[in-house]
PDB file of C-alpha atoms in Angstrom:
ATOM      1  CA  MET R 180       0.703  23.188   5.623  1.00 89.00           C
ATOM      2  CA  LYS R 181       1.904  21.008   8.843  1.00 92.00           C
ATOM      3  CA  LYS R 182       5.367  20.635   8.458  1.00 93.00           C
ATOM      4  CA  TYR R 183       6.781  16.957   8.494  1.00 96.00           C
ATOM      5  CA  THR R 184      10.360  16.123   8.827  1.00 94.00           C
ATOM      6  CA  TYR R 185      12.327  12.793   9.313  1.00 95.00           C
ATOM      7  CA  SER R 186      15.463  11.521  10.675  1.00 93.00           C
ATOM      8  CA  GLU R 187      16.106   8.270   8.644  1.00 96.00           C
ATOM      9  CA  SER R 188      15.086   6.656   5.600  1.00 97.00           C
ATOM     10  CA  ARG R 189      14.482   2.831   5.848  1.00 97.00           C
ATOM     11  CA  ASP R 190      13.004   0.243   3.360  1.00 97.00           C
ATOM     12  CA  THR R 191       9.493  -0.570   4.082  1.00 97.00           C
ATOM     13  CA  ARG R 192      10.079  -4.111   3.730  1.00 98.00           C
ATOM     14  CA  SER R 193      12.460  -4.215   6.645  1.00 98.00           C
ATOM     15  CA  GLY R 194       9.396  -2.521   8.409  1.00 98.00           C
ATOM     16  CA  PHE R 195       7.665  -5.858   7.755  1.00 98.00           C
ATOM     17  CA  GLY R 196      10.518  -8.243   9.040  1.00 98.00           C
ATOM     18  CA  ALA R 197      10.392  -6.036  12.274  1.00 98.00           C
ATOM     19  CA  GLY R 198       6.702  -6.381  12.738  1.00 98.00           C
ATOM     20  CA  LEU R 199       6.550 -10.429  12.067  1.00 98.00           C
ATOM     21  CA  LEU R 200       9.132 -10.503  14.820  1.00 98.00           C
ATOM     22  CA  GLU R 201       6.885  -8.597  17.129  1.00 98.00           C
ATOM     23  CA  ALA R 202       3.949 -10.337  15.813  1.00 98.00           C
ATOM     24  CA  GLY R 203       5.473 -13.422  16.607  1.00 98.00           C
ATOM     25  CA  ARG R 204       6.295 -12.338  20.272  1.00 98.00           C
ATOM     26  CA  GLN R 205       2.891 -11.539  20.942  1.00 98.00           C
ATOM     27  CA  ASP R 206       1.040 -14.675  19.580  1.00 98.00           C
ATOM     28  CA  GLU R 207       2.864 -18.174  19.432  1.00 98.00           C
ATOM     29  CA  HIS R 208       0.241 -18.845  16.447  1.00 98.00           C
ATOM     30  CA  VAL R 209       2.023 -16.924  14.108  1.00 98.00           C
ATOM     31  CA  VAL R 210       4.165 -18.597  11.431  1.00 98.00           C
ATOM     32  CA  ALA R 211       5.928 -17.708   8.419  1.00 98.00           C
ATOM     33  CA  LEU R 212       6.311 -19.025   5.124  1.00 98.00           C
ATOM     34  CA  CYS R 213       8.898 -17.837   2.402  1.00 98.00           C
ATOM     35  CA  ALA R 214       9.483 -18.790  -1.319  1.00 97.00           C
ATOM     36  CA  ASP R 215      13.313 -18.618  -1.442  1.00 96.00           C
ATOM     37  CA  LEU R 216      13.928 -15.083  -0.423  1.00 96.00           C
ATOM     38  CA  ILE R 217      14.518 -14.843   3.432  1.00 97.00           C
ATOM     39  CA  GLY R 218      16.883 -11.896   2.962  1.00 96.00           C
ATOM     40  CA  SER R 219      14.775 -10.082   0.702  1.00 96.00           C
ATOM     41  CA  LEU R 220      11.722 -10.257   2.802  1.00 97.00           C
ATOM     42  CA  LYS R 221      13.837  -9.562   5.970  1.00 98.00           C
ATOM     43  CA  MET R 222      12.546 -12.645   8.131  1.00 98.00           C
ATOM     44  CA  ASN R 223      15.669 -13.466   9.592  1.00 98.00           C
ATOM     45  CA  ASP R 224      15.113 -12.027  12.847  1.00 98.00           C
ATOM     46  CA  PHE R 225      11.885 -14.167  12.895  1.00 98.00           C
ATOM     47  CA  ILE R 226      13.649 -17.208  12.169  1.00 98.00           C
ATOM     48  CA  LYS R 227      16.405 -16.816  14.469  1.00 98.00           C
ATOM     49  CA  GLU R 228      14.201 -16.404  17.323  1.00 98.00           C
ATOM     50  CA  PHE R 229      11.161 -18.896  16.056  1.00 98.00           C
ATOM     51  CA  PRO R 230      12.922 -21.285  14.120  1.00 98.00           C
ATOM     52  CA  GLU R 231      10.231 -24.118  14.502  1.00 98.00           C
ATOM     53  CA  ARG R 232       7.869 -21.737  13.217  1.00 98.00           C
ATOM     54  CA  PHE R 233       9.543 -20.960   9.836  1.00 98.00           C
ATOM     55  CA  PHE R 234       8.643 -23.380   6.740  1.00 98.00           C
ATOM     56  CA  GLN R 235      11.274 -22.644   3.707  1.00 98.00           C
ATOM     57  CA  ILE R 236       9.002 -23.525   0.864  1.00 98.00           C
ATOM     58  CA  GLY R 237      11.450 -22.889  -2.040  1.00 97.00           C
ATOM     59  CA  ILE R 238      10.454 -21.513  -5.348  1.00 95.00           C
ATOM     60  CA  ALA R 239       6.998 -23.003  -5.401  1.00 97.00           C
ATOM     61  CA  GLU R 240       4.626 -20.167  -5.024  1.00 98.00           C
ATOM     62  CA  ALA R 241       1.519 -21.865  -5.393  1.00 97.00           C
ATOM     63  CA  ASN R 242       2.964 -24.648  -2.998  1.00 97.00           C
ATOM     64  CA  MET R 243       3.090 -22.029  -0.507  1.00 98.00           C
ATOM     65  CA  MET R 244      -0.287 -20.649  -0.603  1.00 98.00           C
ATOM     66  CA  GLY R 245      -1.942 -23.499  -0.233  1.00 98.00           C
ATOM     67  CA  ILE R 246       0.446 -25.028   2.768  1.00 98.00           C
ATOM     68  CA  ALA R 247      -0.506 -21.489   4.158  1.00 98.00           C
ATOM     69  CA  ALA R 248      -4.278 -21.899   3.818  1.00 98.00           C
ATOM     70  CA  GLY R 249      -3.874 -25.769   5.317  1.00 98.00           C
ATOM     71  CA  LEU R 250      -1.747 -24.189   8.405  1.00 98.00           C
ATOM     72  CA  THR R 251      -4.690 -22.164   9.194  1.00 98.00           C
ATOM     73  CA  ILE R 252      -7.142 -25.447   9.615  1.00 96.00           C
ATOM     74  CA  GLY R 253      -4.656 -25.722  12.653  1.00 93.00           C
ATOM     75  CA  ASN R 254      -5.740 -22.323  14.273  1.00 96.00           C
ATOM     76  CA  LYS R 255      -2.112 -20.920  12.892  1.00 98.00           C
ATOM     77  CA  ILE R 256      -1.823 -17.489  11.340  1.00 98.00           C
ATOM     78  CA  PRO R 257       0.491 -17.814   8.246  1.00 98.00           C
ATOM     79  CA  PHE R 258       2.166 -15.292   6.711  1.00 98.00           C
ATOM     80  CA  THR R 259       3.823 -16.089   3.271  1.00 98.00           C
ATOM     81  CA  GLY R 260       6.732 -13.908   1.681  1.00 98.00           C
ATOM     82  CA  THR R 261       7.916 -13.306  -1.594  1.00 98.00           C
ATOM     83  CA  PHE R 262       8.310 -10.605  -4.046  1.00 97.00           C
ATOM     84  CA  ALA R 263       4.817  -9.050  -4.929  1.00 97.00           C
ATOM     85  CA  ASN R 264       4.579 -10.435  -8.541  1.00 96.00           C
ATOM     86  CA  PHE R 265       5.062 -13.821  -7.655  1.00 97.00           C
ATOM     87  CA  ALA R 266       2.528 -13.302  -4.470  1.00 97.00           C
ATOM     88  CA  THR R 267      -0.145 -12.213  -7.021  1.00 97.00           C
ATOM     89  CA  GLY R 268      -0.142 -12.736 -10.488  1.00 94.00           C
ATOM     90  CA  ARG R 269       1.757 -16.187 -10.537  1.00 95.00           C
ATOM     91  CA  VAL R 270      -0.530 -17.438  -7.738  1.00 97.00           C
ATOM     92  CA  TYR R 271      -3.992 -16.200  -8.112  1.00 98.00           C
ATOM     93  CA  ASP R 272      -5.987 -19.003  -8.759  1.00 97.00           C
ATOM     94  CA  GLN R 273      -4.426 -20.410  -5.693  1.00 97.00           C
ATOM     95  CA  ILE R 274      -5.040 -17.702  -3.645  1.00 98.00           C
ATOM     96  CA  ARG R 275      -8.822 -17.064  -5.098  1.00 98.00           C
ATOM     97  CA  GLN R 276      -9.588 -20.799  -4.609  1.00 97.00           C
ATOM     98  CA  SER R 277      -7.735 -21.966  -1.413  1.00 97.00           C
ATOM     99  CA  ILE R 278      -7.484 -18.523   0.664  1.00 98.00           C
ATOM    100  CA  ALA R 279     -10.469 -16.033  -0.745  1.00 98.00           C
ATOM    101  CA  TYR R 280     -13.244 -18.346  -1.437  1.00 98.00           C
ATOM    102  CA  SER R 281     -12.867 -20.117   1.809  1.00 96.00           C
ATOM    103  CA  ASN R 282     -11.726 -17.003   4.053  1.00 97.00           C
ATOM    104  CA  LYS R 283      -8.752 -18.621   5.169  1.00 98.00           C
ATOM    105  CA  ASN R 284      -6.804 -16.525   7.675  1.00 98.00           C
ATOM    106  CA  VAL R 285      -3.872 -16.082   5.408  1.00 98.00           C
ATOM    107  CA  LYS R 286      -1.384 -13.033   5.472  1.00 98.00           C
ATOM    108  CA  ILE R 287      -0.177 -12.461   1.899  1.00 98.00           C
ATOM    109  CA  ALA R 288       3.306 -10.406   2.616  1.00 98.00           C
ATOM    110  CA  ALA R 289       4.043  -8.886  -0.752  1.00 98.00           C
ATOM    111  CA  SER R 290       7.510  -7.389  -1.288  1.00 97.00           C
ATOM    112  CA  HIS R 291       9.395  -5.320  -3.975  1.00 96.00           C
ATOM    113  CA  ALA R 292       6.203  -4.351  -5.167  1.00 96.00           C
ATOM    114  CA  GLY R 293       5.881  -1.290  -7.910  1.00 96.00           C
ATOM    115  CA  LEU R 294       7.991   0.593 -10.246  1.00 94.00           C
ATOM    116  CA  THR R 295      10.498   1.081  -7.357  1.00 93.00           C
ATOM    117  CA  LEU R 296      11.856  -2.600  -7.443  1.00 89.00           C
ATOM    118  CA  GLY R 297      14.467  -0.754  -9.970  1.00 87.00           C
ATOM    119  CA  GLU R 298      16.697  -2.587 -12.263  1.00 91.00           C
ATOM    120  CA  ASP R 299      14.935  -5.943 -12.238  1.00 89.00           C
ATOM    121  CA  GLY R 300      12.424  -4.211 -14.943  1.00 92.00           C
ATOM    122  CA  ALA R 301       9.106  -4.921 -16.232  1.00 92.00           C
ATOM    123  CA  THR R 302       8.539  -8.528 -15.698  1.00 91.00           C
ATOM    124  CA  HIS R 303       9.225  -8.262 -11.688  1.00 92.00           C
ATOM    125  CA  GLN R 304       7.577  -4.552 -11.386  1.00 94.00           C
ATOM    126  CA  ILE R 305       3.772  -5.529 -11.052  1.00 95.00           C
ATOM    127  CA  LEU R 306       1.734  -2.845 -11.190  1.00 97.00           C
ATOM    128  CA  GLU R 307      -1.716  -4.546 -11.397  1.00 97.00           C
ATOM    129  CA  ASP R 308      -1.454  -6.342  -8.004  1.00 98.00           C
ATOM    130  CA  ILE R 309      -3.742  -4.025  -6.004  1.00 98.00           C
ATOM    131  CA  GLY R 310      -6.266  -4.496  -8.893  1.00 98.00           C
ATOM    132  CA  LEU R 311      -6.224  -8.127  -8.397  1.00 98.00           C
ATOM    133  CA  MET R 312      -6.128  -8.252  -4.920  1.00 98.00           C
ATOM    134  CA  LYS R 313      -8.908  -6.066  -4.142  1.00 97.00           C
ATOM    135  CA  MET R 314     -11.180  -7.454  -6.575  1.00 97.00           C
ATOM    136  CA  LEU R 315     -11.401 -10.763  -4.440  1.00 98.00           C
ATOM    137  CA  PRO R 316     -14.541 -10.374  -2.090  1.00 98.00           C
ATOM    138  CA  GLY R 317     -13.403 -10.376   1.754  1.00 97.00           C
ATOM    139  CA  MET R 318      -9.797  -9.608   0.712  1.00 98.00           C
ATOM    140  CA  THR R 319      -8.475  -6.724   2.829  1.00 98.00           C
ATOM    141  CA  VAL R 320      -5.569  -4.796   0.805  1.00 98.00           C
ATOM    142  CA  ILE R 321      -3.138  -2.572   2.788  1.00 98.00           C
ATOM    143  CA  ASN R 322      -0.022  -0.613   1.411  1.00 98.00           C
ATOM    144  CA  PRO R 323       1.486   1.243   4.244  1.00 98.00           C
ATOM    145  CA  CYS R 324       3.825   4.375   3.554  1.00 98.00           C
ATOM    146  CA  ASP R 325       7.157   4.018   5.619  1.00 98.00           C
ATOM    147  CA  TYR R 326       8.860   1.854   7.810  1.00 98.00           C
ATOM    148  CA  ASN R 327       7.283   2.611  11.124  1.00 98.00           C
ATOM    149  CA  GLN R 328       3.238   2.485   9.352  1.00 98.00           C
ATOM    150  CA  THR R 329       4.540  -1.095   7.713  1.00 98.00           C
ATOM    151  CA  LYS R 330       5.760  -2.158  11.037  1.00 98.00           C
ATOM    152  CA  ALA R 331       2.218  -1.543  12.570  1.00 98.00           C
ATOM    153  CA  ALA R 332       0.591  -2.648   9.893  1.00 98.00           C
ATOM    154  CA  THR R 333       1.973  -6.024  10.073  1.00 98.00           C
ATOM    155  CA  ILE R 334       1.287  -6.077  13.997  1.00 98.00           C
ATOM    156  CA  ALA R 335      -2.242  -5.243  12.941  1.00 98.00           C
ATOM    157  CA  ALA R 336      -2.791  -7.556  10.232  1.00 98.00           C
ATOM    158  CA  ALA R 337      -1.869 -10.589  12.843  1.00 98.00           C
ATOM    159  CA  LYS R 338      -4.658  -9.439  14.916  1.00 98.00           C
ATOM    160  CA  TYR R 339      -7.135  -9.338  12.243  1.00 98.00           C
ATOM    161  CA  PHE R 340      -9.021 -12.457  11.340  1.00 98.00           C
ATOM    162  CA  GLY R 341      -9.343 -13.096   7.468  1.00 98.00           C
ATOM    163  CA  PRO R 342      -7.136 -12.863   4.293  1.00 98.00           C
ATOM    164  CA  VAL R 343      -4.702  -9.716   4.270  1.00 98.00           C
ATOM    165  CA  TYR R 344      -2.530  -8.590   1.073  1.00 98.00           C
ATOM    166  CA  LEU R 345       0.015  -6.672   2.787  1.00 98.00           C
ATOM    167  CA  ARG R 346       2.316  -4.645   0.213  1.00 98.00           C
ATOM    168  CA  PHE R 347       5.508  -3.110   0.749  1.00 97.00           C
ATOM    169  CA  GLY R 348       8.689  -2.036  -0.858  1.00 95.00           C
ATOM    170  CA  ARG R 349      12.428  -2.222  -1.510  1.00 94.00           C
ATOM    171  CA  PRO R 350      13.690   1.176  -1.471  1.00 94.00           C
ATOM    172  CA  VAL R 351      14.671   3.281   1.525  1.00 96.00           C
ATOM    173  CA  VAL R 352      12.097   6.217   1.974  1.00 96.00           C
ATOM    174  CA  PRO R 353      11.676   8.559   4.671  1.00 97.00           C
ATOM    175  CA  VAL R 354      10.314   7.470   8.106  1.00 98.00           C
ATOM    176  CA  PHE R 355       7.927  10.361   8.945  1.00 97.00           C
ATOM    177  CA  THR R 356       5.281   8.585  10.908  1.00 97.00           C
ATOM    178  CA  PRO R 357       5.240   7.795  14.685  1.00 96.00           C
ATOM    179  CA  GLU R 358       7.084   4.749  15.876  1.00 95.00           C
ATOM    180  CA  ASP R 359       4.477   4.066  18.648  1.00 92.00           C
ATOM    181  CA  GLN R 360       1.374   4.815  16.390  1.00 95.00           C
ATOM    182  CA  GLU R 361      -1.831   2.575  16.440  1.00 92.00           C
ATOM    183  CA  PHE R 362      -3.046   1.204  12.961  1.00 97.00           C
ATOM    184  CA  GLU R 363      -6.367   0.458  12.169  1.00 98.00           C
ATOM    185  CA  ILE R 364      -7.168  -1.065   9.421  1.00 98.00           C
ATOM    186  CA  GLY R 365      -9.895   0.467   7.227  1.00 98.00           C
ATOM    187  CA  LYS R 366      -9.214   4.087   8.720  1.00 98.00           C
ATOM    188  CA  ALA R 367      -7.325   6.640   6.820  1.00 98.00           C
ATOM    189  CA  VAL R 368      -4.736   8.724   8.530  1.00 98.00           C
ATOM    190  CA  MET R 369      -5.301  12.894   8.267  1.00 98.00           C
ATOM    191  CA  LEU R 370      -1.769  14.573   7.292  1.00 98.00           C
ATOM    192  CA  ASN R 371      -2.909  17.874   6.664  1.00 98.00           C
ATOM    193  CA  GLU R 372      -6.091  19.629   6.591  1.00 98.00           C
ATOM    194  CA  GLY R 373      -6.788  21.983   3.941  1.00 98.00           C
ATOM    195  CA  ASN R 374      -9.666  23.849   2.257  1.00 97.00           C
ATOM    196  CA  ASP R 375      -8.775  23.750  -1.743  1.00 98.00           C
ATOM    197  CA  VAL R 376      -8.144  20.321  -2.761  1.00 98.00           C
ATOM    198  CA  THR R 377      -7.888  16.761  -1.307  1.00 98.00           C
ATOM    199  CA  ILE R 378      -4.635  14.634  -2.377  1.00 98.00           C
ATOM    200  CA  ILE R 379      -5.614  10.844  -1.507  1.00 98.00           C
ATOM    201  CA  ALA R 380      -2.250   9.055  -1.418  1.00 98.00           C
ATOM    202  CA  THR R 381      -0.859   5.296  -0.589  1.00 98.00           C
ATOM    203  CA  GLY R 382       2.424   3.500   0.074  1.00 98.00           C
ATOM    204  CA  HIS R 383       5.585   5.484  -1.270  1.00 96.00           C
ATOM    205  CA  LEU R 384       3.328   7.925  -2.524  1.00 98.00           C
ATOM    206  CA  VAL R 385       2.430   9.377   0.839  1.00 98.00           C
ATOM    207  CA  TRP R 386       5.713  11.391   1.150  1.00 98.00           C
ATOM    208  CA  GLU R 387       5.591  12.889  -2.151  1.00 98.00           C
ATOM    209  CA  ALA R 388       1.857  13.964  -1.579  1.00 98.00           C
ATOM    210  CA  ILE R 389       3.703  15.862   1.551  1.00 98.00           C
ATOM    211  CA  GLN R 390       6.294  17.508  -0.605  1.00 98.00           C
ATOM    212  CA  ALA R 391       3.267  18.659  -2.804  1.00 98.00           C
ATOM    213  CA  GLY R 392       1.398  19.843  -0.030  1.00 98.00           C
ATOM    214  CA  GLU R 393       4.528  22.212   0.959  1.00 98.00           C
ATOM    215  CA  LEU R 394       5.393  23.421  -2.836  1.00 98.00           C
ATOM    216  CA  LEU R 395       1.103  24.245  -3.158  1.00 98.00           C
ATOM    217  CA  ALA R 396       1.232  26.032   0.143  1.00 98.00           C
ATOM    218  CA  GLN R 397       4.157  28.425  -1.418  1.00 97.00           C
ATOM    219  CA  LEU R 398       1.567  28.978  -4.348  1.00 97.00           C
ATOM    220  CA  GLY R 399      -1.471  29.855  -1.935  1.00 97.00           C
ATOM    221  CA  ILE R 400      -3.225  26.302  -2.330  1.00 98.00           C
ATOM    222  CA  ASP R 401      -4.324  25.024   0.696  1.00 98.00           C
ATOM    223  CA  ALA R 402      -4.357  21.209   0.169  1.00 98.00           C
ATOM    224  CA  GLU R 403      -5.797  18.344   2.491  1.00 98.00           C
ATOM    225  CA  ILE R 404      -3.490  15.261   2.207  1.00 98.00           C
ATOM    226  CA  ILE R 405      -5.161  12.037   3.559  1.00 98.00           C
ATOM    227  CA  ASN R 406      -2.796   8.710   4.023  1.00 98.00           C
ATOM    228  CA  ILE R 407      -4.634   5.839   2.837  1.00 98.00           C
ATOM    229  CA  HIS R 408      -3.056   2.479   3.796  1.00 98.00           C
ATOM    230  CA  THR R 409      -5.906   0.146   3.481  1.00 98.00           C
ATOM    231  CA  ILE R 410      -7.267   0.333   0.028  1.00 98.00           C
ATOM    232  CA  LYS R 411      -9.801  -2.355   1.081  1.00 98.00           C
ATOM    233  CA  PRO R 412     -11.805  -1.755   2.813  1.00 98.00           C
ATOM    234  CA  LEU R 413     -11.970   1.688   1.599  1.00 98.00           C
ATOM    235  CA  ASP R 414     -12.443   4.787   4.392  1.00 98.00           C
ATOM    236  CA  ASP R 415     -15.702   6.227   2.811  1.00 98.00           C
ATOM    237  CA  ASN R 416     -16.163   8.650   5.237  1.00 98.00           C
ATOM    238  CA  ALA R 417     -12.780  10.154   5.603  1.00 98.00           C
ATOM    239  CA  ILE R 418     -12.786  10.569   1.829  1.00 98.00           C
ATOM    240  CA  LEU R 419     -16.447  11.640   1.522  1.00 98.00           C
ATOM    241  CA  ASN R 420     -16.042  14.270   4.295  1.00 98.00           C
ATOM    242  CA  SER R 421     -12.607  15.838   2.677  1.00 98.00           C
ATOM    243  CA  VAL R 422     -14.190  16.175  -0.795  1.00 98.00           C
ATOM    244  CA  ARG R 423     -17.163  17.741   0.563  1.00 97.00           C
ATOM    245  CA  LYS R 424     -15.218  20.511   2.016  1.00 97.00           C
ATOM    246  CA  THR R 425     -12.486  20.848  -0.968  1.00 98.00           C
ATOM    247  CA  GLY R 426     -14.765  19.854  -4.052  1.00 97.00           C
ATOM    248  CA  CYS R 427     -12.173  18.280  -5.855  1.00 98.00           C
ATOM    249  CA  VAL R 428      -9.423  15.300  -5.553  1.00 98.00           C
ATOM    250  CA  VAL R 429      -6.022  13.753  -6.568  1.00 98.00           C
ATOM    251  CA  THR R 430      -5.163  10.177  -6.123  1.00 98.00           C
ATOM    252  CA  ALA R 431      -1.518   9.084  -5.931  1.00 98.00           C
ATOM    253  CA  GLU R 432      -0.344   5.648  -6.208  1.00 98.00           C
ATOM    254  CA  GLU R 433       2.680   3.533  -7.219  1.00 98.00           C
ATOM    255  CA  HIS R 434       0.410   1.235  -9.301  1.00 98.00           C
ATOM    256  CA  ASN R 435      -1.697   1.048 -12.657  1.00 97.00           C
ATOM    257  CA  ARG R 436      -3.890   3.666 -13.315  1.00 97.00           C
ATOM    258  CA  VAL R 437      -6.421   1.149 -14.170  1.00 96.00           C
ATOM    259  CA  GLY R 438      -7.857  -0.945 -10.820  1.00 96.00           C
ATOM    260  CA  GLY R 439      -6.143   1.124  -8.375  1.00 97.00           C
ATOM    261  CA  LEU R 440      -6.721   3.226  -5.436  1.00 98.00           C
ATOM    262  CA  GLY R 441      -7.956   6.148  -7.558  1.00 98.00           C
ATOM    263  CA  ASP R 442     -10.708   3.470  -9.037  1.00 98.00           C
ATOM    264  CA  SER R 443     -11.651   2.752  -5.727  1.00 98.00           C
ATOM    265  CA  VAL R 444     -12.053   6.781  -4.886  1.00 98.00           C
ATOM    266  CA  ALA R 445     -13.972   7.291  -8.389  1.00 98.00           C
ATOM    267  CA  GLN R 446     -16.316   4.161  -7.852  1.00 98.00           C
ATOM    268  CA  LEU R 447     -17.103   5.991  -4.144  1.00 98.00           C
ATOM    269  CA  LEU R 448     -17.482   9.486  -5.326  1.00 98.00           C
ATOM    270  CA  VAL R 449     -19.474   8.825  -8.798  1.00 97.00           C
ATOM    271  CA  LYS R 450     -22.351   7.333  -6.599  1.00 97.00           C
ATOM    272  CA  ASN R 451     -22.245   9.726  -3.572  1.00 98.00           C
ATOM    273  CA  MET R 452     -20.546  13.456  -4.568  1.00 96.00           C
ATOM    274  CA  PRO R 453     -19.053  13.378  -8.323  1.00 96.00           C
ATOM    275  CA  VAL R 454     -16.269  16.037  -8.688  1.00 97.00           C
ATOM    276  CA  PRO R 455     -13.249  16.238 -10.738  1.00 98.00           C
ATOM    277  CA  GLN R 456     -10.951  14.064 -10.013  1.00 98.00           C
ATOM    278  CA  GLU R 457      -7.364  13.525 -11.695  1.00 98.00           C
ATOM    279  CA  TYR R 458      -5.297  10.625 -11.222  1.00 98.00           C
ATOM    280  CA  ILE R 459      -1.218  10.318 -10.242  1.00 98.00           C
ATOM    281  CA  ALA R 460      -0.419   6.481 -11.244  1.00 98.00           C
ATOM    282  CA  VAL R 461       1.144   4.722 -13.967  1.00 98.00           C
ATOM    283  CA  ASP R 462      -0.813   5.318 -17.215  1.00 96.00           C
ATOM    284  CA  ASP R 463      -1.569   1.504 -18.209  1.00 95.00           C
ATOM    285  CA  LEU R 464       2.060   0.730 -19.163  1.00 95.00           C
ATOM    286  CA  PHE R 465       4.499  -1.821 -18.236  1.00 96.00           C
ATOM    287  CA  GLY R 466       7.443  -0.708 -16.224  1.00 95.00           C
ATOM    288  CA  GLN R 467      11.159  -0.468 -17.418  1.00 94.00           C
ATOM    289  CA  SER R 468      14.575  -1.161 -16.000  1.00 95.00           C
ATOM    290  CA  GLY R 469      16.048   1.911 -14.114  1.00 95.00           C
ATOM    291  CA  THR R 470      16.791   3.240 -10.785  1.00 94.00           C
ATOM    292  CA  PRO R 471      13.659   3.640  -8.549  1.00 93.00           C
ATOM    293  CA  ALA R 472      14.388   7.568  -8.652  1.00 93.00           C
ATOM    294  CA  GLN R 473      14.489   7.444 -12.430  1.00 95.00           C
ATOM    295  CA  LEU R 474      11.376   5.324 -12.917  1.00 96.00           C
ATOM    296  CA  MET R 475       9.209   7.461 -10.695  1.00 96.00           C
ATOM    297  CA  GLU R 476      10.307  10.554 -12.469  1.00 96.00           C
ATOM    298  CA  LYS R 477       9.438   9.182 -15.671  1.00 97.00           C
ATOM    299  CA  TYR R 478       6.207   7.972 -15.171  1.00 97.00           C
ATOM    300  CA  GLY R 479       5.235  11.351 -13.150  1.00 97.00           C
ATOM    301  CA  LEU R 480       5.342   9.625  -9.961  1.00 98.00           C
ATOM    302  CA  ASN R 481       6.575  12.536  -7.730  1.00 98.00           C
ATOM    303  CA  ALA R 482       5.764  15.982  -6.051  1.00 98.00           C
ATOM    304  CA  ALA R 483       6.329  18.108  -9.113  1.00 98.00           C
ATOM    305  CA  ASN R 484       3.194  15.935 -11.141  1.00 98.00           C
ATOM    306  CA  ILE R 485       0.956  16.117  -7.786  1.00 98.00           C
ATOM    307  CA  VAL R 486       1.382  19.810  -7.743  1.00 98.00           C
ATOM    308  CA  SER R 487       0.446  19.874 -12.106  1.00 98.00           C
ATOM    309  CA  ALA R 488      -2.476  17.688 -11.236  1.00 98.00           C
ATOM    310  CA  VAL R 489      -3.738  19.371  -8.111  1.00 98.00           C
ATOM    311  CA  GLU R 490      -3.795  22.981 -10.521  1.00 98.00           C
ATOM    312  CA  LYS R 491      -5.433  21.176 -13.328  1.00 98.00           C
ATOM    313  CA  VAL R 492      -8.243  19.928 -11.307  1.00 98.00           C
ATOM    314  CA  ILE R 493      -8.614  22.956  -9.519  1.00 97.00           C
ATOM    315  CA  CYS R 494      -9.265  24.566 -12.678  1.00 95.00           C
ATOM    316  CA  ARG R 495     -11.817  21.850 -13.857  1.00 95.00           C
ATOM    317  CA  LYS R 496     -13.733  22.708 -10.180  1.00 93.00           C
ATOM    318  CA  VAL R 497     -13.642  26.444 -11.123  1.00 85.00           C
ATOM    319  CA  ASP R 498     -14.788  25.765 -14.375  1.00 82.00           C
ATOM    320  CA  GLN R 499     -17.558  23.578 -13.213  1.00 79.00           C
ATOM    321  CA  SER R 500     -18.536  25.983 -10.739  1.00 73.00           C
ATOM    322  CA  ALA R 501     -18.937  28.907 -13.600  1.00 71.00           C
ATOM    323  CA  GLN R 502     -21.201  26.167 -15.522  1.00 73.00           C
ATOM    324  CA  VAL R 503     -23.325  25.915 -12.659  1.00 61.00           C
ATOM    325  CA  LEU R 504     -23.759  29.277 -12.707  1.00 58.00           C
TER     326      LEU R 504
END
């Protein structure tokens, strides 16, 4: 198992703020809009350097999406900023009609996604956003894993033409990916090559998958670990090549089991290479109020549960092989 270390922990939303500033420096067409959450979205540095390219819309998220769509007609590259719950569920009609349907070059920056929003509870912990966004034709869905990758993803999104949903979170998490990484939309990152099982993770669950891989190595299980930062378009080849070798898969995400990364992987496999699969995800439930760590434990989104899922899926693989024989 390849060893990953880190020297600091930072929130992925700060990675977005740093990436937005750099994207603004690289391209004068980049503009930012916010729904009264400047501090939460870490937009302060962009506003300080480019005050004429920032628009405070207030608590009017639907209006913000319409304005962003309009700005693209003047060749602007707008990033809209608010909490993931408000950036998707509250304004789905505006995104569908004004952005996705006409393929507007809007970047929807969604912070505080998933359970790890924490104490604000179920009303703010959206667990359906990936499903909502990936169902929109032409929408690119990105869910990076740490500060550095979120910064790189934001810069890449600014250079990419078309609507993008960029999802990130509130809590501090280990920073373990390279600072100078090249982010390629739709291209998975191989974290560890293995032969016994494929673990496909996204967002905050990538670090948990790495921790699980170390535990599995102690048990003599050789896990292949893939970081899927882009859920749509999915890197089909990376997944199929891995599963062809390992014969089973575990998907891990901070999202509802229904409609997330796991379902995208299952759709790919059932058409091309059916194998046993286990899900690490919230099991079709709403969240609750609690600390991020408490909630990840309660809903089984951690390394220990990934290890259990791997043991289960390997048993299923062995049983399936025995039946074939």
